[in-house]
Amino acid sequence: MKKIRVMSVFGTRPEAIKMAPLVKTLAEREDFESLCCLTGQHREMLDSVMDIFRLKADYDLNIMQKQQTLSSITTRTLLGMETVLEEAKPDLVLVHGDTSTTFAGALAAFYRKIPVGHVEAGLRTYDKYSPYPEEMNRTLVGDLADLHFSPTAANAENLRKEAVSGEVFITGNTVIDAMRTTVREDFRFAEPELNAMDFANRRVIVLTCHRRENYGKPMHDILRAVRQIVVTHPEVEVVYPVHLSPVVRACAKEELGDTERVHLIDPIDVEQMHNLMARCHFVMTDSGGLQEEAPALGKPVLVLRRETERPEAVAAGTVKLAGVEYDEIVRMASELLEQPTVYHKMAQAVNPYGDGNACARIADAIAWHFGNQETRPENFQP
Ligand code: UD1
Ligand code: UDP
């Protein structure tokens, strides 16, 4: 049996967290040769994930610049990938999700006529500027890809409606696979501030906010709303691991820098993050990944965006769209803090996003596509 040579290309924190278990699965199997190419779109935040999952890169384009633009990420990735693909000659390139690394990685493979597999395929808002530029990135990759690995049936249905070419598999989300190794009851935080936190007697809200479409007024309004919630609820502590983007850091410092019981900390490694969420009261976020992780941990989520491409947990009742307006965010967070019935209705562990076997399904699907395996893997069903 010929080994299938698969190159996984990723560059940001969330891609790394969700690709790490897949890279490991492929490396453990006899029928694959697994290569890993980092774009380095993120540097510190990416390296932290590589360390936690003990992964080593075969190639690293190291493209990150301090105030990088979408064009610079895309062009530097495209140019860098040219040499890498020429040298490595993979049978398949895997990309993940919707970042600029994802789009440029897929395009570079297409230019060399190398088949593309898209992990986390088919998420859509159908609003091209929200999330920006992610909605367009993932739509374009949908056209470039030959194999589409959709986390849920709804994601696969979007691709079917768009009549994309290639094979669509429903696999579950690989982040649930990753969480099988990160979340532990006896976990101790490396951050002293987190170890000292009284999770039993305080109401700890985990906050993250970083999206480009929230830059400017929406982000200021969101963070002002958080300040108001803290001021009016003395039992609340907010932990906000602030993204390394200079735009985000300036806004966080301005709006929350001097607020008592708001802990602005640097990004924490993924093990600490998952265990922090497992212990918190609820989550407020504009992140995509947190909307998948928190429901699995039984934690309510208020989404700080106007829309979401992840409707499954909204339907299940654990996630609510709070939007980006000051009044509505204050109202919804206060309701969650003050009305136990509202809280308990949302705090149910639901797992529409995966069963922890997404990576095995993806590996089987690739093996089937290349003729190394006779049966097509069964679709994931929640
Ligand atoms: C990117 C993705 C977004 C994803 C997010 C996850 C694009 C266009 N956006 O957005 O989809 O949700 O990552 O976090 O691909 N920085 C560092 N060190 C790091 C990481 C970032 O200094 O380890 C700083 C750099 O100054 C960089 C800035 O953060 O210029 C922004 O990073 P960038 O990748 O351009 O955009 P994100 O907002 O992180
Ligand atoms: N995360 C982390 N440390 C942090 C903040 C987030 O490890 O300080 C993890 C989080 O658990 C999730 C992923 O990073 O797995 C989400 O990344 P991000 O919010 O940057 O991107 P998005 O999901 O919005 O694309």
mmCIF file of N, CA and C and ligand atoms in Angstrom, residues 12-14 41-46 64-68 70 73 98-101 133-134 137 210-212 215 243-246, ligand 1:
data_model
loop_
_atom_site.group_PDB
_atom_site.id
_atom_site.type_symbol
_atom_site.label_atom_id
_atom_site.label_comp_id
_atom_site.label_asym_id
_atom_site.label_seq_id
_atom_site.Cartn_x
_atom_site.Cartn_y
_atom_site.Cartn_z
ATOM 1 N N THR A 12 -2.468 30.126 12.383
ATOM 2 C CA THR A 12 -2.999 30.897 13.518
ATOM 3 C C THR A 12 -3.308 29.948 14.680
ATOM 4 N N ARG A 13 -3.550 30.549 15.832
ATOM 5 C CA ARG A 13 -3.855 29.743 17.037
ATOM 6 C C ARG A 13 -5.016 28.769 16.840
ATOM 7 N N PRO A 14 -6.209 29.240 16.393
ATOM 8 C CA PRO A 14 -7.318 28.283 16.328
ATOM 9 C C PRO A 14 -7.085 27.167 15.314
ATOM 10 N N GLN A 41 1.553 32.878 10.525
ATOM 11 C CA GLN A 41 0.700 34.092 10.544
ATOM 12 C C GLN A 41 0.613 34.639 11.964
ATOM 13 N N HIS A 42 0.459 33.742 12.946
ATOM 14 C CA HIS A 42 0.663 34.100 14.354
ATOM 15 C C HIS A 42 2.026 33.525 14.748
ATOM 16 N N ARG A 43 2.721 34.180 15.666
ATOM 17 C CA ARG A 43 4.005 33.605 16.073
ATOM 18 C C ARG A 43 3.913 33.011 17.484
ATOM 19 N N GLU A 44 3.805 33.879 18.500
ATOM 20 C CA GLU A 44 3.812 33.357 19.876
ATOM 21 C C GLU A 44 2.604 32.442 20.122
ATOM 22 N N MET A 45 1.439 32.884 19.635
ATOM 23 C CA MET A 45 0.213 32.138 19.920
ATOM 24 C C MET A 45 0.201 30.785 19.208
ATOM 25 N N LEU A 46 0.893 30.696 18.099
ATOM 26 C CA LEU A 46 1.005 29.434 17.359
ATOM 27 C C LEU A 46 2.034 28.517 18.028
ATOM 28 N N MET A 64 4.811 36.395 9.880
ATOM 29 C CA MET A 64 4.130 37.432 10.675
ATOM 30 C C MET A 64 4.880 38.763 10.694
ATOM 31 N N GLN A 65 4.119 39.844 10.562
ATOM 32 C CA GLN A 65 4.664 41.198 10.717
ATOM 33 C C GLN A 65 3.812 41.930 11.739
ATOM 34 N N LYS A 66 4.360 42.979 12.310
ATOM 35 C CA LYS A 66 3.685 43.623 13.451
ATOM 36 C C LYS A 66 2.272 44.134 13.153
ATOM 37 N N GLN A 67 2.133 44.939 12.114
ATOM 38 C CA GLN A 67 0.782 45.437 11.772
ATOM 39 C C GLN A 67 0.395 44.809 10.439
ATOM 40 N N GLN A 68 0.295 43.484 10.392
ATOM 41 C CA GLN A 68 0.141 42.855 9.072
ATOM 42 C C GLN A 68 -1.239 43.128 8.473
ATOM 43 N N LEU A 70 -4.175 42.116 5.383
ATOM 44 C CA LEU A 70 -4.671 40.889 4.755
ATOM 45 C C LEU A 70 -3.856 40.572 3.508
ATOM 46 N N ILE A 73 -0.383 39.060 4.456
ATOM 47 C CA ILE A 73 -0.455 37.650 4.892
ATOM 48 C C ILE A 73 -0.634 36.748 3.670
ATOM 49 N N ASP A 98 -10.952 29.265 8.045
ATOM 50 C CA ASP A 98 -11.324 30.459 7.277
ATOM 51 C C ASP A 98 -10.357 31.625 7.412
ATOM 52 N N THR A 99 -9.124 31.363 7.775
ATOM 53 C CA THR A 99 -8.183 32.479 7.932
ATOM 54 C C THR A 99 -7.523 32.805 6.587
ATOM 55 N N SER A 100 -6.683 33.839 6.595
ATOM 56 C CA SER A 100 -5.964 34.166 5.365
ATOM 57 C C SER A 100 -4.948 33.073 5.032
ATOM 58 N N THR A 101 -4.381 32.434 6.051
ATOM 59 C CA THR A 101 -3.526 31.265 5.810
ATOM 60 C C THR A 101 -4.294 30.174 5.073
ATOM 61 N N PRO A 133 -12.371 38.856 7.277
ATOM 62 C CA PRO A 133 -12.654 38.367 5.917
ATOM 63 C C PRO A 133 -13.009 36.887 5.877
ATOM 64 N N GLU A 134 -13.335 36.301 7.029
ATOM 65 C CA GLU A 134 -13.449 34.837 7.122
ATOM 66 C C GLU A 134 -14.540 34.249 6.219
ATOM 67 N N ASN A 137 -13.128 34.000 2.837
ATOM 68 C CA ASN A 137 -12.049 32.994 2.806
ATOM 69 C C ASN A 137 -12.622 31.586 2.701
ATOM 70 N N HIS A 210 -11.810 39.778 19.730
ATOM 71 C CA HIS A 210 -10.674 40.072 18.848
ATOM 72 C C HIS A 210 -11.015 40.288 17.377
ATOM 73 N N ARG A 211 -12.264 40.056 16.976
ATOM 74 C CA ARG A 211 -12.570 40.003 15.540
ATOM 75 C C ARG A 211 -12.378 41.338 14.832
ATOM 76 N N ARG A 212 -11.880 41.238 13.594
ATOM 77 C CA ARG A 212 -11.639 42.451 12.806
ATOM 78 C C ARG A 212 -12.903 43.292 12.610
ATOM 79 N N TYR A 215 -13.477 45.724 15.376
ATOM 80 C CA TYR A 215 -12.512 46.801 15.623
ATOM 81 C C TYR A 215 -13.260 48.140 15.630
ATOM 82 N N HIS A 243 -5.868 39.086 23.210
ATOM 83 C CA HIS A 243 -5.189 38.729 21.949
ATOM 84 C C HIS A 243 -3.989 39.658 21.729
ATOM 85 N N LEU A 244 -2.962 39.167 21.053
ATOM 86 C CA LEU A 244 -1.736 39.969 20.885
ATOM 87 C C LEU A 244 -1.845 41.050 19.806
ATOM 88 N N SER A 245 -2.959 41.113 19.109
ATOM 89 C CA SER A 245 -3.135 42.175 18.114
ATOM 90 C C SER A 245 -3.049 43.543 18.791
ATOM 91 N N PRO A 246 -2.196 44.451 18.265
ATOM 92 C CA PRO A 246 -2.043 45.768 18.892
ATOM 93 C C PRO A 246 -3.359 46.547 18.961
HETATM 94 C C1 UD1 B 1 -6.585 35.875 12.641
HETATM 95 C C2 UD1 B 1 -7.607 35.396 11.621
HETATM 96 C C3 UD1 B 1 -8.954 35.200 12.283
HETATM 97 C C4 UD1 B 1 -8.851 34.323 13.527
HETATM 98 C C5 UD1 B 1 -7.777 34.869 14.434
HETATM 99 C C6 UD1 B 1 -7.587 33.925 15.581
HETATM 100 C C7 UD1 B 1 -7.266 36.257 9.344
HETATM 101 C C8 UD1 B 1 -7.525 37.374 8.407
HETATM 102 N N1 UD1 B 1 -7.759 36.419 10.576
HETATM 103 O O1 UD1 B 1 -6.997 37.154 13.065
HETATM 104 O O2 UD1 B 1 -9.829 34.591 11.359
HETATM 105 O O3 UD1 B 1 -10.082 34.336 14.198
HETATM 106 O O4 UD1 B 1 -6.544 34.969 13.712
HETATM 107 O O5 UD1 B 1 -6.883 34.499 16.623
HETATM 108 O O6 UD1 B 1 -6.637 35.314 8.986
HETATM 109 N N2 UD1 B 1 0.118 38.865 16.887
HETATM 110 C C9 UD1 B 1 1.307 38.723 17.532
HETATM 111 N N3 UD1 B 1 1.668 37.466 17.936
HETATM 112 C C10 UD1 B 1 0.894 36.383 17.732
HETATM 113 C C11 UD1 B 1 -0.321 36.548 17.071
HETATM 114 C C12 UD1 B 1 -0.694 37.799 16.638
HETATM 115 O O7 UD1 B 1 2.033 39.672 17.750
HETATM 116 O O8 UD1 B 1 1.263 35.284 18.142
HETATM 117 C C13 UD1 B 1 -0.288 40.225 16.433
HETATM 118 C C14 UD1 B 1 0.482 40.715 15.214
HETATM 119 O O9 UD1 B 1 0.789 42.052 15.416
HETATM 120 C C15 UD1 B 1 -0.558 40.641 14.108
HETATM 121 C C16 UD1 B 1 -1.859 40.887 14.853
HETATM 122 O O10 UD1 B 1 -1.658 40.232 16.080
HETATM 123 O O11 UD1 B 1 -0.309 41.610 13.138
HETATM 124 C C17 UD1 B 1 -3.105 40.381 14.205
HETATM 125 O O12 UD1 B 1 -2.924 39.043 13.735
HETATM 126 P P1 UD1 B 1 -3.628 38.572 12.359
HETATM 127 O O13 UD1 B 1 -3.277 37.144 12.141
HETATM 128 O O14 UD1 B 1 -3.337 39.530 11.268
HETATM 129 O O15 UD1 B 1 -5.163 38.731 12.655
HETATM 130 P P2 UD1 B 1 -6.048 38.145 13.827
HETATM 131 O O16 UD1 B 1 -6.909 39.257 14.296
HETATM 132 O O17 UD1 B 1 -5.207 37.421 14.798
#
